[in-house]
Amino acid sequence: VREFTNLHHGVRVPHRCEEGASQPGINSQCHNYAGGHVYPGEAFRVAGSDHSLHLSKAKISKAAPQWEGTAVINGEFKELKLSDYKGKYLVFFFYPLDFTFVCPTEIIAFSDRVHEFQAINTEVVACSVDSQFTHLAWINTARKQGGLGPMKIPLLSDLTHQISKDYGVYLEDQGHTLRGLFIIDGKGILRQITMNDLPVGRSVDETLRLVQAFQYTDKHGEVFVLEYLLSNK
């Protein structure tokens, strides 16, 4: 029997959990997850941390959670959805907030090198909990003033937090996301997840290598060490 804190109808209440026991009123089993017993779909606080997380619907080798929303594309507001990328690989990454320090460097890096992804039939989309209006304001701010400048990749708005919750990156107590990156193949299957804490951004080179590796296995049906592929290109 273990005690834990459960977020139920917006209120944190203590519960005691036995293996295989169901929470009264909720038809779900108690599970071990990230250091504590929680119920699937509920928010919870990881022991010893300041973060409350959401269990992810995003599962490796399963269909990626569907999403749609308003994005800034080439300086304009457009509706965008995951199914728009059917037949292509998609690098879908989350960053905490607009107008923050690490975020512009990695977003600019992905934008400036998006042609390398497009050359291998892959697109890139960035997402945060900011509104599309804040996205546009950040894009319209010069890089030397902490802005993004013109972008070659869409910036998707997740103002309701639903997308970030579905992908398991939303920090309930912070109101924004961790730095999650998801590689989704042309059939909509999730192939890879990278999750970083807030201070560290993602590597464009590493992301390119991972996409190339999955595409190689798609074509050849082989399992291999990634460095082998790179050394034999």
mmCIF file of C-alpha atoms in Angstrom:
data_model
loop_
_atom_site.group_PDB
_atom_site.id
_atom_site.type_symbol
_atom_site.label_atom_id
_atom_site.label_comp_id
_atom_site.label_asym_id
_atom_site.label_seq_id
_atom_site.Cartn_x
_atom_site.Cartn_y
_atom_site.Cartn_z
ATOM 1 C CA VAL A 1 0.000 0.000 0.000
ATOM 2 C CA ARG A 2 1.386 3.391 -0.982
ATOM 3 C CA GLU A 3 0.099 6.897 -0.501
ATOM 4 C CA PHE A 4 0.185 9.396 -3.346
ATOM 5 C CA THR A 5 -1.366 12.644 -4.419
ATOM 6 C CA ASN A 6 -3.970 12.587 -7.173
ATOM 7 C CA LEU A 7 -5.363 15.508 -9.153
ATOM 8 C CA HIS A 8 -9.105 14.856 -9.368
ATOM 9 C CA HIS A 9 -11.490 17.448 -10.816
ATOM 10 C CA GLY A 10 -8.806 20.110 -10.354
ATOM 11 C CA VAL A 11 -8.213 19.380 -6.641
ATOM 12 C CA ARG A 12 -5.220 17.497 -5.244
ATOM 13 C CA VAL A 13 -6.355 14.876 -2.741
ATOM 14 C CA PRO A 14 -4.393 12.063 -1.027
ATOM 15 C CA HIS A 15 -5.165 8.443 -1.883
ATOM 16 C CA ARG A 16 -3.886 5.072 -0.791
ATOM 17 C CA CYS A 17 -3.212 2.644 -3.593
ATOM 18 C CA GLU A 18 -2.957 -1.135 -3.540
ATOM 19 C CA GLU A 19 -1.638 -3.133 -6.476
ATOM 20 C CA GLY A 20 -4.498 -3.880 -8.864
ATOM 21 C CA ALA A 21 -6.945 -1.686 -6.962
ATOM 22 C CA SER A 22 -9.192 0.722 -8.815
ATOM 23 C CA GLN A 23 -9.829 4.255 -7.639
ATOM 24 C CA PRO A 24 -13.463 4.663 -6.544
ATOM 25 C CA GLY A 25 -15.496 6.195 -9.337
ATOM 26 C CA ILE A 26 -12.770 5.832 -11.945
ATOM 27 C CA ASN A 27 -12.516 2.707 -14.081
ATOM 28 C CA SER A 28 -8.731 2.478 -14.279
ATOM 29 C CA GLN A 29 -5.914 0.578 -12.648
ATOM 30 C CA CYS A 30 -3.178 1.928 -10.438
ATOM 31 C CA HIS A 31 0.205 2.034 -12.210
ATOM 32 C CA ASN A 32 3.834 2.689 -11.388
ATOM 33 C CA TYR A 33 5.020 5.737 -13.313
ATOM 34 C CA ALA A 34 7.962 8.097 -12.816
ATOM 35 C CA GLY A 35 8.488 7.345 -9.158
ATOM 36 C CA GLY A 36 4.888 7.127 -7.946
ATOM 37 C CA HIS A 37 1.575 5.288 -8.232
ATOM 38 C CA VAL A 38 -0.834 7.215 -10.422
ATOM 39 C CA TYR A 39 -3.952 6.656 -12.484
ATOM 40 C CA PRO A 40 -3.666 6.915 -16.277
ATOM 41 C CA GLY A 41 -4.777 10.263 -17.639
ATOM 42 C CA GLU A 42 -4.444 12.098 -14.339
ATOM 43 C CA ALA A 43 -1.861 14.751 -13.554
ATOM 44 C CA PHE A 44 0.576 13.919 -10.794
ATOM 45 C CA ARG A 45 3.611 15.271 -9.014
ATOM 46 C CA VAL A 46 6.881 13.388 -9.307
ATOM 47 C CA ALA A 47 8.397 12.761 -5.876
ATOM 48 C CA GLY A 48 11.272 15.127 -5.120
ATOM 49 C CA SER A 49 10.512 17.518 -7.973
ATOM 50 C CA ASP A 50 8.567 20.713 -8.461
ATOM 51 C CA HIS A 51 6.839 19.479 -11.616
ATOM 52 C CA SER A 52 3.369 18.064 -12.162
ATOM 53 C CA LEU A 53 3.185 16.003 -15.361
ATOM 54 C CA HIS A 54 0.522 14.449 -17.559
ATOM 55 C CA LEU A 55 0.659 10.858 -18.697
ATOM 56 C CA SER A 56 1.334 10.764 -22.396
ATOM 57 C CA LYS A 57 -0.884 9.392 -25.131
ATOM 58 C CA ALA A 58 2.234 9.341 -27.313
ATOM 59 C CA LYS A 59 3.609 5.795 -27.498
ATOM 60 C CA ILE A 60 6.567 4.553 -29.510
ATOM 61 C CA SER A 61 5.501 2.386 -32.503
ATOM 62 C CA LYS A 62 1.861 3.498 -32.090
ATOM 63 C CA ALA A 63 -0.119 6.125 -33.993
ATOM 64 C CA ALA A 64 0.903 9.610 -32.886
ATOM 65 C CA PRO A 65 -1.850 11.595 -31.137
ATOM 66 C CA GLN A 66 -3.761 13.659 -33.686
ATOM 67 C CA TRP A 67 -3.588 17.420 -33.377
ATOM 68 C CA GLU A 68 -4.796 20.514 -35.169
ATOM 69 C CA GLY A 69 -4.553 24.200 -34.473
ATOM 70 C CA THR A 70 -3.560 27.619 -35.705
ATOM 71 C CA ALA A 71 0.036 28.123 -36.772
ATOM 72 C CA VAL A 72 2.096 30.994 -38.077
ATOM 73 C CA ILE A 73 3.377 29.994 -41.517
ATOM 74 C CA ASN A 74 5.297 32.497 -43.625
ATOM 75 C CA GLY A 75 3.995 35.319 -41.449
ATOM 76 C CA GLU A 76 0.323 34.324 -41.785
ATOM 77 C CA PHE A 77 -2.189 32.487 -39.597
ATOM 78 C CA LYS A 78 -3.153 29.122 -41.059
ATOM 79 C CA GLU A 79 -4.916 26.038 -39.754
ATOM 80 C CA LEU A 80 -2.587 23.073 -39.497
ATOM 81 C CA LYS A 81 -3.083 19.418 -38.545
ATOM 82 C CA LEU A 82 -0.973 16.307 -38.240
ATOM 83 C CA SER A 83 -2.694 14.614 -41.174
ATOM 84 C CA ASP A 84 -1.348 17.367 -43.458
ATOM 85 C CA TYR A 85 1.998 15.554 -43.255
ATOM 86 C CA LYS A 86 0.796 12.122 -44.335
ATOM 87 C CA GLY A 87 3.439 10.510 -46.525
ATOM 88 C CA LYS A 88 6.273 12.529 -44.979
ATOM 89 C CA TYR A 89 8.344 12.246 -41.857
ATOM 90 C CA LEU A 90 7.645 14.969 -39.317
ATOM 91 C CA VAL A 91 9.878 16.374 -36.600
ATOM 92 C CA PHE A 92 7.404 17.813 -34.100
ATOM 93 C CA PHE A 93 8.987 19.611 -31.177
ATOM 94 C CA PHE A 94 7.793 21.585 -28.174
ATOM 95 C CA TYR A 95 9.533 24.492 -26.482
ATOM 96 C CA PRO A 96 8.474 26.224 -23.232
ATOM 97 C CA LEU A 97 7.603 29.801 -24.166
ATOM 98 C CA ASP A 98 8.147 32.556 -26.698
ATOM 99 C CA PHE A 99 10.609 35.332 -25.853
ATOM 100 C CA THR A 100 12.856 33.090 -23.744
ATOM 101 C CA PHE A 101 16.604 32.521 -24.004
ATOM 102 C CA VAL A 102 17.313 28.973 -25.218
ATOM 103 C CA CYS A 103 14.172 28.736 -27.346
ATOM 104 C CA PRO A 104 15.164 31.122 -30.157
ATOM 105 C CA THR A 105 18.549 29.478 -30.676
ATOM 106 C CA GLU A 106 17.161 25.998 -31.295
ATOM 107 C CA ILE A 107 14.123 27.181 -33.267
ATOM 108 C CA ILE A 108 16.326 29.328 -35.493
ATOM 109 C CA ALA A 109 18.714 26.395 -35.958
ATOM 110 C CA PHE A 110 15.902 24.090 -37.117
ATOM 111 C CA SER A 111 14.433 26.808 -39.338
ATOM 112 C CA ASP A 112 17.743 27.709 -40.959
ATOM 113 C CA ARG A 113 18.435 24.053 -41.762
ATOM 114 C CA VAL A 114 14.935 22.894 -42.636
ATOM 115 C CA HIS A 115 16.040 22.392 -46.248
ATOM 116 C CA GLU A 116 18.204 19.490 -45.027
ATOM 117 C CA PHE A 117 15.115 17.814 -43.601
ATOM 118 C CA GLN A 118 13.040 18.571 -46.676
ATOM 119 C CA ALA A 119 15.729 16.949 -48.827
ATOM 120 C CA ILE A 120 14.899 13.651 -47.073
ATOM 121 C CA ASN A 121 11.103 14.075 -47.294
ATOM 122 C CA THR A 122 10.785 15.444 -43.762
ATOM 123 C CA GLU A 123 9.106 18.562 -42.378
ATOM 124 C CA VAL A 124 9.572 20.360 -39.059
ATOM 125 C CA VAL A 125 6.914 21.965 -36.830
ATOM 126 C CA ALA A 126 7.542 23.794 -33.540
ATOM 127 C CA CYS A 127 4.846 24.165 -30.878
ATOM 128 C CA SER A 128 4.329 26.021 -27.596
ATOM 129 C CA VAL A 129 1.435 27.061 -25.364
ATOM 130 C CA ASP A 130 1.662 30.661 -26.587
ATOM 131 C CA SER A 131 -1.019 32.139 -28.845
ATOM 132 C CA GLN A 132 -0.504 32.568 -32.566
ATOM 133 C CA PHE A 133 -0.436 36.324 -31.929
ATOM 134 C CA THR A 134 2.529 35.967 -29.578
ATOM 135 C CA HIS A 135 4.220 33.687 -32.112
ATOM 136 C CA LEU A 136 3.817 36.350 -34.780
ATOM 137 C CA ALA A 137 5.118 39.087 -32.491
ATOM 138 C CA TRP A 138 8.215 36.997 -31.773
ATOM 139 C CA ILE A 139 8.766 36.334 -35.466
ATOM 140 C CA ASN A 140 8.413 40.043 -36.195
ATOM 141 C CA THR A 141 11.107 40.852 -33.626
ATOM 142 C CA ALA A 142 14.635 41.049 -35.020
ATOM 143 C CA ARG A 143 17.057 38.318 -33.986
ATOM 144 C CA LYS A 144 19.523 40.815 -32.544
ATOM 145 C CA GLN A 145 16.719 41.954 -30.237
ATOM 146 C CA GLY A 146 15.914 38.424 -29.027
ATOM 147 C CA GLY A 147 13.347 37.622 -31.701
ATOM 148 C CA LEU A 148 13.152 34.884 -34.305
ATOM 149 C CA GLY A 149 13.019 36.906 -37.472
ATOM 150 C CA PRO A 150 11.472 35.277 -40.574
ATOM 151 C CA MET A 151 10.760 31.573 -40.051
ATOM 152 C CA LYS A 152 10.884 28.718 -42.548
ATOM 153 C CA ILE A 153 9.003 26.340 -40.226
ATOM 154 C CA PRO A 154 5.478 26.626 -38.771
ATOM 155 C CA LEU A 155 4.989 27.749 -35.177
ATOM 156 C CA LEU A 156 1.889 26.006 -33.838
ATOM 157 C CA SER A 157 -0.211 27.454 -31.009
ATOM 158 C CA ASP A 158 -1.373 25.145 -28.210
ATOM 159 C CA LEU A 159 -3.222 27.744 -26.168
ATOM 160 C CA THR A 160 -5.572 25.137 -24.626
ATOM 161 C CA HIS A 161 -2.600 22.918 -23.647
ATOM 162 C CA GLN A 162 -4.391 19.888 -25.082
ATOM 163 C CA ILE A 163 -1.692 18.982 -27.594
ATOM 164 C CA SER A 164 1.112 19.208 -25.048
ATOM 165 C CA LYS A 165 -0.921 17.141 -22.570
ATOM 166 C CA ASP A 166 -1.588 14.477 -25.204
ATOM 167 C CA TYR A 167 2.146 14.296 -25.913
ATOM 168 C CA GLY A 168 3.047 14.180 -22.216
ATOM 169 C CA VAL A 169 5.203 17.314 -22.117
ATOM 170 C CA TYR A 170 2.929 19.734 -20.253
ATOM 171 C CA LEU A 171 4.093 20.893 -16.807
ATOM 172 C CA GLU A 172 0.879 21.379 -14.870
ATOM 173 C CA ASP A 173 2.365 23.600 -12.185
ATOM 174 C CA GLN A 174 4.442 25.702 -14.593
ATOM 175 C CA GLY A 175 1.836 26.276 -17.297
ATOM 176 C CA HIS A 176 4.220 25.420 -20.131
ATOM 177 C CA THR A 177 6.055 22.422 -21.591
ATOM 178 C CA LEU A 178 9.298 20.554 -21.338
ATOM 179 C CA ARG A 179 11.480 20.383 -24.445
ATOM 180 C CA GLY A 180 9.945 17.345 -26.101
ATOM 181 C CA LEU A 181 10.773 16.228 -29.642
ATOM 182 C CA PHE A 182 8.838 13.579 -31.557
ATOM 183 C CA ILE A 183 9.739 11.902 -34.843
ATOM 184 C CA ILE A 184 6.623 10.720 -36.686
ATOM 185 C CA ASP A 185 6.872 8.699 -39.889
ATOM 186 C CA GLY A 186 4.864 9.043 -43.086
ATOM 187 C CA LYS A 187 2.224 6.610 -41.815
ATOM 188 C CA GLY A 188 1.631 8.676 -38.691
ATOM 189 C CA ILE A 189 3.510 6.247 -36.432
ATOM 190 C CA LEU A 190 5.590 7.668 -33.612
ATOM 191 C CA ARG A 191 9.160 6.416 -33.985
ATOM 192 C CA GLN A 192 11.195 8.383 -31.455
ATOM 193 C CA ILE A 193 10.795 10.613 -28.389
ATOM 194 C CA THR A 194 13.375 12.966 -26.905
ATOM 195 C CA MET A 195 12.559 14.788 -23.672
ATOM 196 C CA ASN A 196 14.861 17.471 -22.253
ATOM 197 C CA ASP A 197 14.659 19.497 -19.081
ATOM 198 C CA LEU A 198 14.241 23.224 -19.617
ATOM 199 C CA PRO A 199 17.866 24.480 -19.776
ATOM 200 C CA VAL A 200 19.049 22.296 -22.681
ATOM 201 C CA GLY A 201 17.903 22.558 -26.291
ATOM 202 C CA ARG A 202 17.851 19.912 -29.041
ATOM 203 C CA SER A 203 20.508 19.141 -31.638
ATOM 204 C CA VAL A 204 19.663 19.544 -35.317
ATOM 205 C CA ASP A 205 22.469 17.171 -36.307
ATOM 206 C CA GLU A 206 21.276 14.447 -33.946
ATOM 207 C CA THR A 207 17.691 14.831 -35.133
ATOM 208 C CA LEU A 208 18.765 14.528 -38.764
ATOM 209 C CA ARG A 209 20.737 11.371 -37.956
ATOM 210 C CA LEU A 210 17.759 9.801 -36.224
ATOM 211 C CA VAL A 211 15.400 10.532 -39.118
ATOM 212 C CA GLN A 212 17.916 9.088 -41.576
ATOM 213 C CA ALA A 213 18.309 5.986 -39.422
ATOM 214 C CA PHE A 214 14.574 5.294 -39.280
ATOM 215 C CA GLN A 215 14.233 5.895 -43.001
ATOM 216 C CA TYR A 216 17.085 3.469 -43.613
ATOM 217 C CA THR A 217 15.382 0.741 -41.583
ATOM 218 C CA ASP A 218 12.088 1.476 -43.355
ATOM 219 C CA LYS A 219 13.781 0.795 -46.666
ATOM 220 C CA HIS A 220 16.117 -2.056 -45.776
ATOM 221 C CA GLY A 221 14.370 -3.658 -42.807
ATOM 222 C CA GLU A 222 17.622 -3.932 -40.898
ATOM 223 C CA VAL A 223 18.618 -3.247 -37.322
ATOM 224 C CA PHE A 224 21.978 -1.539 -36.994
ATOM 225 C CA VAL A 225 24.146 0.794 -34.971
ATOM 226 C CA LEU A 226 23.522 4.381 -36.065
ATOM 227 C CA GLU A 227 27.242 5.205 -36.303
ATOM 228 C CA TYR A 228 27.643 2.407 -38.861
ATOM 229 C CA LEU A 229 25.210 4.095 -41.222
ATOM 230 C CA LEU A 230 26.954 7.435 -40.864
ATOM 231 C CA SER A 231 30.432 6.005 -41.464
ATOM 232 C CA ASN A 232 29.283 4.260 -44.646
ATOM 233 C CA LYS A 233 27.413 7.115 -46.312
#
